[in-house]
Amino acid sequence: MRYSIKEISEIISASPFIKKDDKISILLTDSRTVSFPEESLFFAFRSKKNDGHNYIPELYQMKVRNFVVEQIRPEYSELKDANFLLVNNTLHAFQKLATFHRQRFSIPVIGITGSNGKTMVKEFLYQLLHEDYIITRSPRSYNSQIGVPLSVWQLNENTQLGIFEAGISKMDEMSYLQPIIAPTIGVLTNIREAHQENFASLQIKSMEKIALFSNCDVIIYDGDNALISNCLELNCLSIKALAWSKKDQEKPLFISKILKKKNSTKIQFVYFSLESEIEIPFIDDASIENAIHCLAVSLYLGTSPKVLQKRFEQLEPIEMRLEVVQGINDCILINDSYNSDIQSLEIALNFQTRRMPEKGMKKTLILSDILQTGILPNFLYKRIADLIGRYEIQRIIGIGKDLKDNREQFHTETIFFESTEEFIRNFPSLHFENEIVLIKGSRKYGFEQIVERLVKKAHQTKLEVNLSAIVHNFNHYKEYLHKETKVICMVKAFGYGAGSYELARTLQDQHCDYLAVAVADEGDELRKEGISIPIIVMNPEPDGFNELFRNKLEPEVYSFRLLEDLINEAARRGITNYPIHIKVDTGMHRLGFSPDDTDKLIDRLKKQTSVLVRSVFSHLATADMPEEDGFTQMQLDAFIRFSEKIQKAFNHKILKHILNSAGIERFSQYQMDMVRLGIGLYGISASGEDKALQPVSSLKTVILQIRDVPAGDTIGYSRKTTLTRDSRIAVLPIGYADGINRHLGNGIGKIWINGELCPTVGNICMDVCMVDVTDTKAEEGDTAIIFGKEYPVEAIAESLQTIPYEILTSISLRVKRVYYME
């Protein structure tokens, strides 16, 4: 649906500066996601660390002409044909526009909130109800103060049912989301400790979430949860309750029996005296709870139990992450083969574009028919073709009858198949090579078969890297800092084992100021992958000067010898004012100039023009040790004296930085101009004090074989473990060649399998290790987690009396890295 810019100005009560009454269909909140600039309206949000007003000239160059702003800066006068809507608060204006849009629709809208399970319930409901309704739903986990308006904005004249989730992290946020969603049906999944830090109690958080349901016709929740029931009563909302219960037969939906089988769960229920049952293909408690919520919604909407029986049996697991993996023939695969609609397609296309390395790779899209949109196919695929054209896709492989029938809409290299099976039969002739391939399909097309053929084969051990956690941790540490403080992110040692390329792209997207690598070769590889932000080389060597200067890498300089080599090489190349970063040793006694050499250093720098000091810095030795705070303070004082003397000697601004991850957490008052974020970026608190970080890496494998071994037998090389009981021994395809320390054998190490920590038995071998799974229900093919969210890497480090850095950086390159965004 489209609004004129004049209509929008009136809706949000703006002061208009309008040159042309453009039509708007897209609300833009991120300068990196432009697709249809001529119909986009950009909202210049301000945050503690960023300001959307800074990106308006860049967006203007990208042909965006409509902006909602809190100020009209002098430089905007050069944007001759731009429209500006001036408001007091751009976020509130954004939400006000979405609220107005929602008011135009008199349809059932399901609003979902709770501590966990919101996205799962939303996606289960879509699977259960999409045959009955044309549904508009939140893309992925768009449940924030910005995500909810973007989701509701997708409502259109064809929508028959809306399903939106709402998440909050502090008080009063729900008051803004409630009128935007304006749900007629409310679902409260559960109330737990997640995101509790900004709420005084669980009851207060529950009351805040329940505010979403103030005008609902019905509210669905777990009636056995006393906290939720009491909060509804306090809000005078219990009269609208459609509670389900496993205990109280008087509740509208009584769950009479839950029977878990090997791979499925049967749920018997009574709904207003009507007895029936469903079976779901899951056995975990969270999925069972989510399914019951969905059962209540579906029954309330009038879907017959007989129809629901079939639909619940066909529920598919919800994969809420978008994966990046290495493909065959130097391809990169972006696997989003779990759902397909216009909104999620644009999100995925944008992700593909931002993952594009600058090395001539072709952009390919494998796309299935997009189902249940309510839009006539010729109009739908014209819109899809325009969207694909905006993202400059060079090859389209379409799968499905509708795509094939509308192939004339597409104006690039195309090939179409009516089914996935036909694609597979023709796979050898498609010749995938040096392409970045986005795989986007509706579930019914079984695109996992396509992924299986395109992925580069590797053994079953993998390191999963959560790029969303990288973003979270990066932004979390910025909360310690002033708005103007710059951040250097350490991606040396192959990104602490996680893989530097994908991490660097993600950090570049987040407007990181600097990256830091150990040697010039690492910086050279990042430049080849399209990383353009400044890169510091922490340990430059003369043999790497060619890569350093060619790629405009900025060296750390820690000695007079290295300084002379750099000055001479820059002079030989005719380079002046090449940026360098001076390191001073304030007490760690590793690398760095001595403070006693400050005058000599200043004198040498003043007598040349080849290099220019960009920053001065030092390294704290004990910032993570409260008992050594006196030593840390001595280092800080020494650095301040050194940096002030250096700055006084030169006219240009010289940046100062000394804080590492632990320093940011414990000494943020010394943040100066810049900080260096290392291990904290990867989800590990260097001081042990920060509990808000999210783990980034998970090392996983599978059980190859389980053997029954009698008591008295020995396990592995050198017969180091003798069994004291009849045991079930699992063999895992991971060993010291994959990075598992050999000292973790013989019960020192533990592996997380099916919710239990299982001890190793025998020595760790080169390619495999053995684990005692006697006390679990483990089966061959089950996942085994070496470290991750379930079993933190810090625990392994403690077992080995080492540090998490060593564990993370030891993971072998033969272990496949799988990157994903949640």
GROMACS .gro file of N, CA and C in nm, residues 51 167 224 527 695 697 804 809:
model
   24
   51ASP      N    1   2.373   0.801   1.466
   51ASP     CA    2   2.278   0.905   1.430
   51ASP      C    3   2.246   0.891   1.282
  167GLY      N    4   0.842  -0.801   2.161
  167GLY     CA    5   0.941  -0.825   2.265
  167GLY      C    6   0.977  -0.694   2.334
  224ASP      N    7  -0.204  -2.294   3.423
  224ASP     CA    8  -0.138  -2.351   3.541
  224ASP      C    9  -0.030  -2.258   3.595
  527ARG      N   10   4.139  -0.769   0.286
  527ARG     CA   11   4.120  -0.676   0.173
  527ARG      C   12   4.069  -0.752   0.050
  695PRO      N   13   2.748  -1.617   2.385
  695PRO     CA   14   2.852  -1.699   2.324
  695PRO      C   15   2.841  -1.696   2.172
  697SER      N   16   3.068  -1.896   1.946
  697SER     CA   17   3.108  -2.019   1.878
  697SER      C   18   3.058  -2.143   1.952
  804PRO      N   19   4.050  -1.936   2.783
  804PRO     CA   20   3.961  -1.964   2.669
  804PRO      C   21   4.023  -1.930   2.534
  809THR      N   22   4.137  -2.062   1.968
  809THR     CA   23   4.230  -2.047   1.855
  809THR      C   24   4.294  -2.178   1.814
   0.00000   0.00000   0.00000
